[in-house]
mmCIF file of C-alpha atoms in Angstrom:
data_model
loop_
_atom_site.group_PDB
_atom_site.id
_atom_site.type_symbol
_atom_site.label_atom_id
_atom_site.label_comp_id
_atom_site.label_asym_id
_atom_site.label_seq_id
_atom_site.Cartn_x
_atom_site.Cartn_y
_atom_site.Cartn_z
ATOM 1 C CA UNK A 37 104.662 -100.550 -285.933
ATOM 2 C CA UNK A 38 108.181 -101.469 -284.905
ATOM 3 C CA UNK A 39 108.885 -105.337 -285.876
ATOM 4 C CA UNK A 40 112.597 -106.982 -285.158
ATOM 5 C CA UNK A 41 114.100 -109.988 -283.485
ATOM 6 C CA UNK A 42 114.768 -111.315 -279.902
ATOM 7 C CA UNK A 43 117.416 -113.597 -279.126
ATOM 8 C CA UNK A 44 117.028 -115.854 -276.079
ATOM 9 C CA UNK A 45 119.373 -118.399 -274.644
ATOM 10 C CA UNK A 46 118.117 -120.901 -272.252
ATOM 11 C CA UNK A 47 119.959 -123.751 -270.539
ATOM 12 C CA UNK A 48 118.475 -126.954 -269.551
ATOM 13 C CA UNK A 49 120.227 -128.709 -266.720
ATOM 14 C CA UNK A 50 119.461 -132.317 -265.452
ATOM 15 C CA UNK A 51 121.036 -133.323 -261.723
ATOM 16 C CA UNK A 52 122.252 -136.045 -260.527
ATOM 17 C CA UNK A 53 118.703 -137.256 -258.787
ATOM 18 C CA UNK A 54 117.280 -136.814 -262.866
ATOM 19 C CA UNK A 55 115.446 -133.814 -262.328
ATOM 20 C CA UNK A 56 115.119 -130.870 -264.428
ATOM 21 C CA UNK A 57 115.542 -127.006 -263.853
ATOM 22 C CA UNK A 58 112.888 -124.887 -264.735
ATOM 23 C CA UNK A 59 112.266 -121.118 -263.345
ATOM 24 C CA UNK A 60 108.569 -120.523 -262.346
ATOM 25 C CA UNK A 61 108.050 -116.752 -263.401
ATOM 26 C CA UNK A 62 105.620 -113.819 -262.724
ATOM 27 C CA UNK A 63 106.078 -111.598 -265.287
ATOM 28 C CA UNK A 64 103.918 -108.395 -266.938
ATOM 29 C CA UNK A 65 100.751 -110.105 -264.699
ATOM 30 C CA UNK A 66 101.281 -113.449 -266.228
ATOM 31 C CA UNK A 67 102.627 -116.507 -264.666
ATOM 32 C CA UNK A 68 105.162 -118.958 -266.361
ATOM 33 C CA UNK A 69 107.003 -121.870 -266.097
ATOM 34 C CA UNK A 70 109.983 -121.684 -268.699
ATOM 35 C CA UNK A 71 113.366 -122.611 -268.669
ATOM 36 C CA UNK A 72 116.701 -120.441 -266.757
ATOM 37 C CA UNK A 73 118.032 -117.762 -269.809
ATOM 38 C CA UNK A 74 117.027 -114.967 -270.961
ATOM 39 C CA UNK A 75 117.821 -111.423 -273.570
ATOM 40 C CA UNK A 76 121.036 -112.187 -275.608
ATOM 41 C CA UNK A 77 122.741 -108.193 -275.339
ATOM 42 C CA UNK A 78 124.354 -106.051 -278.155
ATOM 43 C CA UNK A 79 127.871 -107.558 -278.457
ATOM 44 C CA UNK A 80 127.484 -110.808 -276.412
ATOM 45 C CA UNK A 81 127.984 -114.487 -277.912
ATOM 46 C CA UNK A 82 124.876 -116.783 -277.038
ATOM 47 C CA UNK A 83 127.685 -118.897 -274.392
ATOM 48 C CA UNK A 84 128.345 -115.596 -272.676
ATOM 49 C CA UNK A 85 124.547 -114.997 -272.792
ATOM 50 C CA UNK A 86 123.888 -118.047 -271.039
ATOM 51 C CA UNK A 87 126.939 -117.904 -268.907
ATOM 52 C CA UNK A 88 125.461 -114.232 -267.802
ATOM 53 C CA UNK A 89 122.176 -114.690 -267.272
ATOM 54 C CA UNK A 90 122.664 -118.058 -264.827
ATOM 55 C CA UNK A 91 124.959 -116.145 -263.163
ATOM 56 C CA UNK A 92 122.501 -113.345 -262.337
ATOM 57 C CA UNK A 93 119.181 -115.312 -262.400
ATOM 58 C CA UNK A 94 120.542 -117.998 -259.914
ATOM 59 C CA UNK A 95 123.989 -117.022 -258.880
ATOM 60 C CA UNK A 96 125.226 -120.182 -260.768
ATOM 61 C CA UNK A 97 128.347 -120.850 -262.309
ATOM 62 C CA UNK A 98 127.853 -122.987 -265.622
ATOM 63 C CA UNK A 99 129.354 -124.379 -268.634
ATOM 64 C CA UNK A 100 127.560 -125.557 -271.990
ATOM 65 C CA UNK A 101 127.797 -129.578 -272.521
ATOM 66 C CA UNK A 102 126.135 -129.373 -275.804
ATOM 67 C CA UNK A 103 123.531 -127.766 -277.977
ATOM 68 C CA UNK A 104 120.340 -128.809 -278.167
ATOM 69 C CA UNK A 105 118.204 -126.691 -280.171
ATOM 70 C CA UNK A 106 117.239 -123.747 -281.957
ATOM 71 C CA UNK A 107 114.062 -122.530 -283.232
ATOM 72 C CA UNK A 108 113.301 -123.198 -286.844
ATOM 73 C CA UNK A 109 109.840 -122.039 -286.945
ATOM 74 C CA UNK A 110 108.267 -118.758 -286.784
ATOM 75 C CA UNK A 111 107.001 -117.526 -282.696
ATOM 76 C CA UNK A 112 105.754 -114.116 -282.378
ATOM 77 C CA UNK A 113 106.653 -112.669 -278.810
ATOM 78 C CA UNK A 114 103.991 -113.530 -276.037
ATOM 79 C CA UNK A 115 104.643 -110.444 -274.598
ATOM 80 C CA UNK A 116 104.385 -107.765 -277.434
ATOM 81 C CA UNK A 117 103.234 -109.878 -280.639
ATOM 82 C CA UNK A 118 105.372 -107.443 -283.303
ATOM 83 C CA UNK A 119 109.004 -108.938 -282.396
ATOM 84 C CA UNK A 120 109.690 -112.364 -283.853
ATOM 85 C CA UNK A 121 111.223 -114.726 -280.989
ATOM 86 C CA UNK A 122 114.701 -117.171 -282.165
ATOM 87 C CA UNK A 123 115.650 -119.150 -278.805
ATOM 88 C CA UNK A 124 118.780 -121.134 -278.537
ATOM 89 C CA UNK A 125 118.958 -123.704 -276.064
ATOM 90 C CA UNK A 126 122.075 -125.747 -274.332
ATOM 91 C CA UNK A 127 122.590 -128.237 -271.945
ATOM 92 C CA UNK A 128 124.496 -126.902 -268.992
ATOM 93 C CA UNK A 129 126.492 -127.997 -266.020
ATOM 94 C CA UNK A 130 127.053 -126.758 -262.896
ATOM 95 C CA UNK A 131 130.929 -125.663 -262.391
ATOM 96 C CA UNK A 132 130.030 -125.064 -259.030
ATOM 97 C CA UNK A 133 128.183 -126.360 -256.055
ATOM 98 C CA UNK A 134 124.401 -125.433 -256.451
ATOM 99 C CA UNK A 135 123.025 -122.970 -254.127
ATOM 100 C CA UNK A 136 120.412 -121.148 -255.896
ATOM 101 C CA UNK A 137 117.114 -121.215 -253.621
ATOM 102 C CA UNK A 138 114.265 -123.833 -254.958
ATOM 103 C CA UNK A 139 110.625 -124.022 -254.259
ATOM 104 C CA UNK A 140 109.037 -127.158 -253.965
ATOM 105 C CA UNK A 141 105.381 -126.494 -255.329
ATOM 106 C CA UNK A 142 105.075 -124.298 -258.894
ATOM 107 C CA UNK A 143 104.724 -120.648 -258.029
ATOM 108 C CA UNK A 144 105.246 -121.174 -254.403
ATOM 109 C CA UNK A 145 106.059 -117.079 -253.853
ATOM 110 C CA UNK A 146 104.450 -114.042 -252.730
ATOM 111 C CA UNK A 147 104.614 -111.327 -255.717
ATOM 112 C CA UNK A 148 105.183 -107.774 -253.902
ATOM 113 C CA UNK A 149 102.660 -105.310 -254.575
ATOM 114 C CA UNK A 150 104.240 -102.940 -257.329
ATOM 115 C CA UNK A 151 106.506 -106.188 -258.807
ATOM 116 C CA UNK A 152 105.862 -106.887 -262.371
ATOM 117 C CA UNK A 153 108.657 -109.550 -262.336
ATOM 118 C CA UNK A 154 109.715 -112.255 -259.849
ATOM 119 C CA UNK A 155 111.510 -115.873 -260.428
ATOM 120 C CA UNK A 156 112.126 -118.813 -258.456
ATOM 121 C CA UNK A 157 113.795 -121.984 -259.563
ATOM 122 C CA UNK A 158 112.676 -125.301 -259.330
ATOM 123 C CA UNK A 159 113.819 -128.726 -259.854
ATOM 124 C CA UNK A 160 110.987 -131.268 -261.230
ATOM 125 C CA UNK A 161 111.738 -135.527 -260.903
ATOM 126 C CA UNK A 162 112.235 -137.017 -264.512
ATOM 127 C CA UNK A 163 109.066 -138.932 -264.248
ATOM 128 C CA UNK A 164 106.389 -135.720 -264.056
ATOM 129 C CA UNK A 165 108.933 -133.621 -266.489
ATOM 130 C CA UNK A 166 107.445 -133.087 -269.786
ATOM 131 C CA UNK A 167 106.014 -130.211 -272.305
ATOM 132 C CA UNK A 168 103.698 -129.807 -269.753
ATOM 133 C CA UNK A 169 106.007 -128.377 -267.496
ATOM 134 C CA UNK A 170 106.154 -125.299 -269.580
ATOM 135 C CA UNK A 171 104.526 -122.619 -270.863
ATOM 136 C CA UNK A 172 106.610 -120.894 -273.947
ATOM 137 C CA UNK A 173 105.834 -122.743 -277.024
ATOM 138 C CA UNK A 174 109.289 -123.116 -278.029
ATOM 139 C CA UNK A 175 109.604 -124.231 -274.391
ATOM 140 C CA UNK A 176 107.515 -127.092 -275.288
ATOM 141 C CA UNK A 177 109.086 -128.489 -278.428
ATOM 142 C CA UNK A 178 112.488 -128.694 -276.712
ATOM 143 C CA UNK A 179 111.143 -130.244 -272.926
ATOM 144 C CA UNK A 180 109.995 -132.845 -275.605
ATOM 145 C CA UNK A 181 113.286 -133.135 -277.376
ATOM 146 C CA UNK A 182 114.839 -133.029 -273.930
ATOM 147 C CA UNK A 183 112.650 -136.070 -272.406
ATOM 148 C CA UNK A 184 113.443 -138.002 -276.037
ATOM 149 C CA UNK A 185 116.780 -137.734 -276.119
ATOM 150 C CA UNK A 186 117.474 -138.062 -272.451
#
């Protein structure tokens, strides 16, 4: 059995209305709510990781505000349970106007047959945000840090 590590970045980004960015994800047959990041690569630094993957999730151009959190207890991977999960999350800004496309309603898409992945982002109002909102159980310890501390 092949054990090792996977580094994810996320960024959490609050707008001016005080709403928060979450992506609302079909992935391997399983829907979940989680926040924008993903797969630190060979070579990268987590702020190009996050940089990166906003860019190609949500064509959005970003900066890191400040650190929020990173995991300090032991998560197995949902996905393969061998691989230990460490997830680094930031606070981001936009640099640049937001266009990414939204839905209104959690999983409001049509998964094409043959698709084993498919995102959509969506903004939720301050007042219904909290661990709730997510799935991922480090997920849940920071949209709890997140509603805390902002």
């Amino acid at each position: 059995m092949q054990t090792g590590f996977n580094v994810r970045v996320y960024g959490i980004m609050i707008n001016e209305k005080k709403q928060v960015l979450v992506s609302d994800e079909y992935i391997r047959g399983g829907y979940y709510t989680k926040f924008p990041g993903g797969g630190l690569e060979f070579g990268e630094g987590t702020l190009e990781c996050i940089v990166r993957e906003w860019q190609e999730e949500l064509s959005q151009d970003v900066k890191v505000v400040e650190h929020i959190y990173t995991t300090d207890f032991f998560q197995i991977s949902a996905f393969d349970n061998v691989t230990q999960i460490i997830s680094i999350y930031y606070l981001v800004t936009p640099t640049s106007a937001f266009v990414a496309p939204t839905i209104d309603k959690p999983f409001d898409f049509e998964v094409p047959e043959g698709t084993d992945e498919m995102e959509r982002a969506r903004w939720i109002d301050w007042e219904d945000f909290s661990e709730a909102s997510v799935n991922l159980p480090i997920d849940k310890v920071v949209a709890k840090m997140v509603k805390e501390k902002y």
